[in-house]
mmCIF file of C-alpha atoms in Angstrom:
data_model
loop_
_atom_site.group_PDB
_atom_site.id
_atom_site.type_symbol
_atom_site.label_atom_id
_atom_site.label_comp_id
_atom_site.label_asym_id
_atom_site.label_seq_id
_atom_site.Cartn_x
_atom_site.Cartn_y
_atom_site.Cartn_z
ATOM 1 C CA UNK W 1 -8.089 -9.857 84.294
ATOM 2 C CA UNK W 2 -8.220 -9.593 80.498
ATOM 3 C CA UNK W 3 -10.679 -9.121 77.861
ATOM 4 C CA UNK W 4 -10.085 -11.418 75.062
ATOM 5 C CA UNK W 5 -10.895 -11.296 71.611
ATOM 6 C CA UNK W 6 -10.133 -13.075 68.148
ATOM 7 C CA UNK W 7 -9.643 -11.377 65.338
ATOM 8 C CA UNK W 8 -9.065 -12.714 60.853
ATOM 9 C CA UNK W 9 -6.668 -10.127 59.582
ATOM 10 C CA UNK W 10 -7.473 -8.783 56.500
ATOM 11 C CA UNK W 11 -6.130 -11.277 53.342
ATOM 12 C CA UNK W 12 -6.012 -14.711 51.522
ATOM 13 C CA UNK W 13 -3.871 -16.236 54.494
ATOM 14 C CA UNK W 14 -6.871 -16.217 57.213
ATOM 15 C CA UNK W 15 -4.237 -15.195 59.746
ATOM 16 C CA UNK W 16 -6.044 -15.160 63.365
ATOM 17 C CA UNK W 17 -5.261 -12.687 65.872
ATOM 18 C CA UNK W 18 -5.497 -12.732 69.981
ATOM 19 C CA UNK W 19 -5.994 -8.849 71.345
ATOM 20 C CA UNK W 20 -6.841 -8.252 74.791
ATOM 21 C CA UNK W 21 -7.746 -5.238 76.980
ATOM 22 C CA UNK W 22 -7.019 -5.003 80.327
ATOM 23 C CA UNK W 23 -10.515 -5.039 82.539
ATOM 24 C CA UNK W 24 -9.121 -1.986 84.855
ATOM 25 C CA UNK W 25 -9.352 -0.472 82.147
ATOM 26 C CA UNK W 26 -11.880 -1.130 79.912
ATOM 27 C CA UNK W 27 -15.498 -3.108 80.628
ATOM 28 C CA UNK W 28 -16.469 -5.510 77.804
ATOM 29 C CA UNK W 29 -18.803 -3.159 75.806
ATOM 30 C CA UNK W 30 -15.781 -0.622 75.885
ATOM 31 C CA UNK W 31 -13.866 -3.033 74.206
ATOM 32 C CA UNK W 32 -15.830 -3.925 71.977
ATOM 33 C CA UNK W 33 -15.974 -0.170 70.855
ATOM 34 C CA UNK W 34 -12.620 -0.237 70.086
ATOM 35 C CA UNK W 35 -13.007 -2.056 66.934
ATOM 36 C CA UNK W 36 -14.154 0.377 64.525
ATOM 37 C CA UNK W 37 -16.642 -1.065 61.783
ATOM 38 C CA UNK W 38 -16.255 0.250 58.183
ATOM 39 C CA UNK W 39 -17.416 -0.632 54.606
ATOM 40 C CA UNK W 40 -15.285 -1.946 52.052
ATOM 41 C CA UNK W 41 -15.820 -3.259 48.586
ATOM 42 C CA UNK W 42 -14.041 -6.210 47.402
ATOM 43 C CA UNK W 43 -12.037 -6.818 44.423
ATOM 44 C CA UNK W 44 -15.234 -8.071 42.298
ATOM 45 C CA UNK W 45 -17.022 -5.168 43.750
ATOM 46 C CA UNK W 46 -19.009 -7.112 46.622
ATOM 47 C CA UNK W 47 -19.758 -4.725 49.922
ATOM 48 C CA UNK W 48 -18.812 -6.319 53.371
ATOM 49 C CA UNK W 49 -17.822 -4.775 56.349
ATOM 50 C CA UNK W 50 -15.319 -4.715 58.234
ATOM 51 C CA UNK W 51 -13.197 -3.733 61.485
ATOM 52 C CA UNK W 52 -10.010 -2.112 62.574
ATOM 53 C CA UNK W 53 -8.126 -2.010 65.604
ATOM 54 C CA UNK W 54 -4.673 0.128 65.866
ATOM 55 C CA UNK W 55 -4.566 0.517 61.923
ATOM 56 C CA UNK W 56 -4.798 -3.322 61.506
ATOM 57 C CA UNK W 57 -8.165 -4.513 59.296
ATOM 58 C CA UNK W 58 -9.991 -7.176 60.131
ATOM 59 C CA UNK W 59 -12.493 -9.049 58.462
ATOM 60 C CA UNK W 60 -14.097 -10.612 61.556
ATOM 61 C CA UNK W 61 -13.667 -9.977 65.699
ATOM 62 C CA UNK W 62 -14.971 -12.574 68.038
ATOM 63 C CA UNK W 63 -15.138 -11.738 71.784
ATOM 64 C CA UNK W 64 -13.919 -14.861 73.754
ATOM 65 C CA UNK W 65 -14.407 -13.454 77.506
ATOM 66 C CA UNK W 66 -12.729 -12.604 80.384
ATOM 67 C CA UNK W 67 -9.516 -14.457 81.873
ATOM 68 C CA UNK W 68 -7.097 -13.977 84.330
ATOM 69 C CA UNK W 69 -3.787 -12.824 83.145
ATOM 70 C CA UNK W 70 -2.002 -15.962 83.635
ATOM 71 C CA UNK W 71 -4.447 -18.369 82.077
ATOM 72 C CA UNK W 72 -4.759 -16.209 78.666
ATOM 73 C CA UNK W 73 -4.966 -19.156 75.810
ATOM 74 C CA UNK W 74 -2.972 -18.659 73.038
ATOM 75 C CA UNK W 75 -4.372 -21.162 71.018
ATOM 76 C CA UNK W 76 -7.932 -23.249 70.337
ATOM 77 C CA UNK W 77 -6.896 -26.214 72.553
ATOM 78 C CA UNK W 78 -5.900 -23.855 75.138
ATOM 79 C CA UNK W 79 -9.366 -21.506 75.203
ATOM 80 C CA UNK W 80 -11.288 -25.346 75.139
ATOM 81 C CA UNK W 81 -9.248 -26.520 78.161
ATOM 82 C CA UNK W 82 -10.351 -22.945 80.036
ATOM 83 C CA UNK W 83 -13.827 -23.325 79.360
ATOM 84 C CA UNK W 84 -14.107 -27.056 79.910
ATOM 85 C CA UNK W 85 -12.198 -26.281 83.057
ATOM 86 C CA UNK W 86 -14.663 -23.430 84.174
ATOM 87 C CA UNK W 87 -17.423 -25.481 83.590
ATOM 88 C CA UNK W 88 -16.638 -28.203 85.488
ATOM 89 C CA UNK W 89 -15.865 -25.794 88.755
ATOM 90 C CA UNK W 90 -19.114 -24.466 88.058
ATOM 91 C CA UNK W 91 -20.638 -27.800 88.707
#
């Protein structure tokens, strides 16, 4: 099992990121600690904050939950399908 999160890399592009941590290893919360929050100012001198993981910023990280290692999604349509998919077996 994985935790999964998505992360916006720092810059103009928007550029989305999947990082996961394995749950042996870490429990949610501990994961979540792993993203270190910091304050930046932007170019027009605007404060936000932001995080970093392994000496990549971010400007956002968004836990998605916990899968099994071979139903990861790599994409949207793939975490929608999971969750539909969950819920359904739930039912």
């Amino acid at each position: 099992m994985k935790h999964l999160f998505k992360a916006t890399k720092m810059g103009w592009a928007k550029e989305k990121e999947g990082i996961w941590f394995d749950s042996d290893d870490f429990t949610a919360d501990e994961a979540k600690k792993e993203f270190k929050e910091y304050q930046g100012t932007t170019n027009r001198g605007y404060p936000y904050t932001g995080y970093e993981y392994n000496g990549q910023k971010y400007h956002d990280v968004t836990y998605l939950g916990e899968f099994e290692d071979d139903e990861l999604p790599h994409n949207n349509t793939e975490l929608l399908d999971i969750l539909l998919k969950s819920t359904k077996d739930k039912k």
